[in-house]
CSV table of C-alpha atoms in Angstrom, one decimal:
chain,number,residue,atom,x,y,z
A,45,GLY,CA,28.9,28.4,11.6
A,46,GLN,CA,29.4,25.0,9.7
A,47,ASN,CA,27.2,24.8,6.5
A,48,ILE,CA,27.5,21.9,3.5
A,49,ASP,CA,24.7,22.0,0.7
A,50,GLN,CA,24.3,19.1,-1.9
A,51,PRO,CA,21.6,18.8,-3.9
A,52,THR,CA,18.2,17.4,-2.4
A,53,GLU,CA,17.6,14.4,-5.1
A,54,MET,CA,18.8,13.0,-8.2
A,55,THR,CA,17.5,11.2,-11.1
A,56,ALA,CA,20.0,9.4,-13.7
A,57,THR,CA,19.8,6.6,-16.0
A,58,GLU,CA,21.2,2.8,-15.3
A,59,GLY,CA,24.0,2.2,-16.7
A,60,ALA,CA,24.9,6.5,-17.0
A,61,ILE,CA,27.4,8.7,-14.8
A,62,VAL,CA,26.6,11.0,-12.7
A,63,GLN,CA,27.8,13.9,-10.3
A,64,ILE,CA,26.7,14.7,-7.2
A,65,ASN,CA,28.2,18.1,-5.7
A,66,CYS,CA,29.1,19.3,-2.3
A,67,THR,CA,29.9,22.5,-1.0
A,68,TYR,CA,30.9,23.6,2.0
A,69,GLN,CA,32.4,26.5,4.9
A,70,THR,CA,32.7,25.3,7.6
A,71,SER,CA,35.6,26.5,10.7
A,72,GLY,CA,37.9,23.9,10.5
A,73,PHE,CA,38.6,20.7,8.2
A,74,ASN,CA,40.4,17.7,8.6
A,75,GLY,CA,38.8,15.7,5.8
A,76,LEU,CA,35.7,15.2,3.4
A,77,PHE,CA,33.7,12.0,3.2
A,78,TRP,CA,31.4,10.5,1.0
A,79,TYR,CA,28.4,7.6,2.5
A,80,GLN,CA,26.0,6.0,0.9
A,81,GLN,CA,22.9,5.3,2.9
A,82,HIS,CA,20.0,3.3,2.2
A,83,ALA,CA,16.5,3.4,3.8
A,84,GLY,CA,16.0,2.2,7.6
A,85,GLU,CA,19.5,1.3,7.4
A,86,ALA,CA,23.3,3.4,8.7
A,87,PRO,CA,25.8,5.0,6.6
A,88,THR,CA,28.6,3.1,5.1
A,89,PHE,CA,31.6,4.4,4.3
A,90,LEU,CA,32.3,5.4,0.1
A,91,SER,CA,35.3,7.7,0.2
A,92,TYR,CA,37.6,10.5,1.6
A,93,ASN,CA,39.2,13.3,0.5
A,94,VAL,CA,41.8,15.3,2.5
A,95,LEU,CA,44.4,16.6,0.0
A,96,ASP,CA,42.9,18.5,-3.3
A,97,GLY,CA,42.8,16.0,-6.2
A,98,LEU,CA,40.7,13.3,-7.7
A,99,GLU,CA,40.6,9.9,-5.3
A,100,GLU,CA,38.9,6.8,-7.4
A,101,LYS,CA,37.9,3.4,-6.1
A,102,GLY,CA,36.5,1.5,-8.7
A,103,ARG,CA,32.6,2.5,-10.8
A,104,PHE,CA,33.3,5.7,-7.4
A,105,SER,CA,35.6,8.4,-7.9
A,106,SER,CA,35.6,11.3,-5.1
A,107,PHE,CA,37.1,14.7,-5.8
A,108,LEU,CA,38.3,17.9,-3.8
A,109,SER,CA,39.0,21.4,-3.8
A,110,ARG,CA,40.0,22.8,-0.7
A,111,SER,CA,40.7,26.7,-1.5
A,112,LYS,CA,37.0,26.1,-3.6
A,113,GLY,CA,35.2,24.4,-0.3
A,114,TYR,CA,34.2,22.1,-2.8
A,115,SER,CA,34.5,18.1,-3.5
A,116,TYR,CA,32.7,16.1,-5.6
A,117,LEU,CA,31.3,12.6,-5.8
A,118,LEU,CA,31.1,10.6,-9.3
A,119,LEU,CA,29.5,7.3,-9.7
A,120,LYS,CA,30.3,5.4,-13.6
A,121,GLU,CA,28.5,2.6,-14.8
A,122,LEU,CA,25.2,3.5,-12.5
A,123,GLN,CA,23.6,-0.2,-11.1
A,124,MET,CA,19.8,0.3,-9.5
A,125,LYS,CA,21.1,-1.0,-6.6
A,126,ASP,CA,22.9,2.3,-6.3
A,127,SER,CA,19.4,4.1,-5.6
A,128,ALA,CA,20.5,5.6,-2.4
A,129,SER,CA,20.8,8.7,0.3
A,130,TYR,CA,24.8,10.2,-0.6
A,131,LEU,CA,26.0,12.0,2.5
A,132,CYS,CA,28.7,14.3,2.0
A,133,ALA,CA,30.4,15.2,5.2
A,134,VAL,CA,33.3,17.4,6.8
A,135,ARG,CA,35.1,16.6,9.7
A,136,ASP,CA,36.5,19.4,11.8
A,137,ASN,CA,39.9,20.8,13.1
A,138,ASP,CA,39.5,18.8,16.4
A,139,ASN,CA,40.9,15.5,15.8
A,140,GLN,CA,38.0,14.0,17.5
A,141,GLY,CA,38.3,10.9,15.2
A,142,GLY,CA,35.4,10.8,14.1
A,143,LYS,CA,33.9,14.0,14.6
A,144,LEU,CA,31.4,14.7,11.0
A,145,ILE,CA,29.1,17.3,10.3
A,146,PHE,CA,26.4,16.5,7.5
A,147,GLY,CA,25.1,17.5,4.7
A,148,GLN,CA,21.4,17.2,4.3
A,149,GLY,CA,21.9,14.0,2.1
A,150,THR,CA,21.0,13.6,-1.8
A,151,GLU,CA,18.4,11.3,-2.7
A,152,LEU,CA,19.9,9.8,-6.0
A,153,SER,CA,17.3,7.7,-8.0
A,154,VAL,CA,18.1,5.2,-10.5
A,155,LYS,CA,15.7,4.2,-13.4
A,156,PRO,CA,16.1,1.9,-16.4
B,41,GLY,CA,37.9,-2.3,8.9
B,42,ALA,CA,37.1,-1.4,12.4
B,43,VAL,CA,33.9,-2.3,13.8
B,44,VAL,CA,30.6,-0.7,15.6
B,45,SER,CA,28.3,-2.9,16.7
B,46,GLN,CA,25.0,-0.6,18.0
B,47,HIS,CA,21.8,-2.8,19.8
B,48,PRO,CA,18.6,-2.7,20.0
B,49,SER,CA,18.3,-1.7,16.2
B,50,ARG,CA,15.0,-1.5,16.7
B,51,VAL,CA,13.0,-0.9,20.1
B,52,ILE,CA,9.2,0.5,21.2
B,53,CYS,CA,8.1,1.7,24.3
B,54,LYS,CA,5.8,3.3,25.9
B,55,SER,CA,5.4,7.7,26.9
B,56,GLY,CA,7.0,8.2,30.1
B,57,THR,CA,9.9,5.0,29.6
B,58,SER,CA,13.3,5.3,29.9
B,59,VAL,CA,15.3,3.5,27.0
B,60,LYS,CA,18.7,2.6,26.6
B,61,ILE,CA,20.8,1.9,23.9
B,62,GLU,CA,23.8,1.2,23.3
B,63,CYS,CA,27.5,1.2,21.0
B,64,ARG,CA,30.3,-0.7,21.1
B,65,SER,CA,34.0,-0.7,19.3
B,66,LEU,CA,34.6,-4.5,18.7
B,67,ASP,CA,37.9,-4.4,17.4
B,68,PHE,CA,39.4,-1.3,18.6
B,69,GLN,CA,39.1,1.5,21.5
B,70,ALA,CA,37.4,4.1,21.7
B,71,THR,CA,37.9,7.2,23.8
B,72,THR,CA,35.6,9.6,21.9
B,73,MET,CA,31.9,7.9,20.7
B,74,PHE,CA,29.9,10.0,19.2
B,75,TRP,CA,25.6,10.0,18.6
B,76,TYR,CA,23.6,11.0,16.2
B,77,ARG,CA,19.7,11.3,15.2
B,78,GLN,CA,18.0,11.0,11.5
B,79,PHE,CA,14.9,12.3,10.8
B,80,PRO,CA,13.5,10.7,8.3
B,81,LYS,CA,14.2,11.8,4.3
B,82,LYS,CA,16.7,14.0,6.9
B,83,SER,CA,20.6,14.2,7.0
B,84,LEU,CA,22.5,12.8,10.4
B,85,MET,CA,22.1,15.1,13.2
B,86,LEU,CA,25.0,15.2,15.6
B,87,MET,CA,23.8,15.6,19.2
B,88,ALA,CA,27.0,14.8,21.1
B,89,THR,CA,30.4,13.5,21.4
B,90,SER,CA,30.5,11.2,24.4
B,91,ASN,CA,34.0,11.4,26.1
B,92,GLU,CA,35.7,7.9,28.4
B,93,GLY,CA,35.9,8.2,31.7
B,94,SER,CA,34.3,12.5,31.6
B,95,LYS,CA,30.9,14.0,30.9
B,96,ALA,CA,29.9,14.2,26.8
B,97,THR,CA,29.3,17.3,24.7
B,98,TYR,CA,26.1,18.0,23.9
B,99,GLU,CA,25.3,20.0,20.7
B,100,GLN,CA,23.5,23.1,20.9
B,101,GLY,CA,19.8,22.5,21.4
B,102,VAL,CA,20.3,18.7,23.0
B,103,GLU,CA,18.8,18.8,26.8
B,104,LYS,CA,21.5,16.9,28.7
B,105,ASP,CA,19.0,16.1,31.0
B,106,LYS,CA,16.8,14.2,27.6
B,107,PHE,CA,19.4,12.6,26.7
B,108,LEU,CA,22.2,10.8,29.3
B,109,ILE,CA,25.9,10.0,28.1
B,110,ASN,CA,27.8,7.4,29.8
B,111,HIS,CA,31.3,6.4,28.2
B,112,ALA,CA,32.6,3.9,30.8
B,113,SER,CA,34.5,2.2,29.0
B,114,LEU,CA,36.9,2.1,26.1
B,115,THR,CA,34.8,0.2,23.9
B,116,LEU,CA,31.5,1.3,25.5
B,117,SER,CA,29.1,4.4,25.0
B,118,THR,CA,25.4,4.0,26.4
B,119,LEU,CA,22.5,6.9,25.7
B,120,THR,CA,20.3,6.8,27.1
B,121,VAL,CA,16.8,8.9,26.5
B,122,THR,CA,15.0,9.4,29.3
B,123,SER,CA,11.1,9.9,30.1
B,124,ALA,CA,10.6,9.4,25.8
B,125,HIS,CA,7.6,11.0,24.5
B,126,PRO,CA,6.2,10.1,20.9
B,127,GLU,CA,8.0,13.2,19.5
B,128,ASP,CA,11.5,11.3,20.7
B,129,SER,CA,10.9,8.6,18.3
B,130,SER,CA,14.0,8.8,15.3
B,131,PHE,CA,16.8,7.0,14.0
B,132,TYR,CA,19.6,7.2,16.5
B,133,ILE,CA,22.9,5.6,15.0
B,134,CYS,CA,26.6,6.1,17.1
B,135,SER,CA,30.1,6.5,15.3
B,136,ALA,CA,33.7,5.7,16.6
B,137,GLY,CA,36.6,6.4,14.8
B,138,GLN,CA,39.9,6.6,14.8
B,139,ARG,CA,42.0,9.6,14.1
B,140,ASN,CA,42.7,10.1,10.6
B,141,THR,CA,40.8,7.3,9.5
B,142,GLU,CA,36.9,7.4,8.6
B,143,ALA,CA,34.0,7.1,11.1
B,144,PHE,CA,32.5,4.0,11.6
B,145,PHE,CA,29.0,4.3,12.3
B,146,GLY,CA,27.2,1.1,14.2
B,147,GLN,CA,23.8,-0.6,12.7
B,148,GLY,CA,21.3,2.1,14.6
B,149,THR,CA,18.6,1.8,16.5
B,150,ARG,CA,14.9,2.5,15.5
B,151,LEU,CA,13.2,4.3,18.4
B,152,THR,CA,9.1,3.9,18.2
B,153,VAL,CA,7.4,5.6,21.3
B,154,VAL,CA,3.4,4.9,21.7
């Protein structure tokens, strides 16, 4: 079956660094995605990993280890506006260009 | 980047009526689109895969006759919630993508059935 796990909620302080972990067990793998979602809005794309290693994009970085079925999203220099839900998603092998299986999401609260 | 437009963003309907939600890919052709449902404080649950020119593929537990999907062109997929009931109230989101790119999401539709 398909299983993607991430913590339900996290709290961090403005200006700090936070790491959100995601572990997955899926029948196929064609990339791992991180999305940010504010309440009542659609998800917005943050990062994409298909090979092992770290991808850096400004204040956001994402890491992938395919052998361990593990990824994390690292947020640096946290800002209040980073309070949101962060979704880890795996794309199956079916190459349908967008079929994603989502984790339950991590609700991040950034406090002053 | 690619843009996916979803309409309407909010709809309130009476119990027993049907509601149609549209999803358009604005600057690329999408042979496949995806429909998700999201309950409050929950993640996105894939409902079905919309295939241009053929029948949709539904995920287990999703009623085909309840959630009608039509993908008549390479840029438009529609989801019709038939005979809506209050338990169908939810946030519905579509997405589309091309091979080896990220999925692009529509703005989402907040459906409230009263």
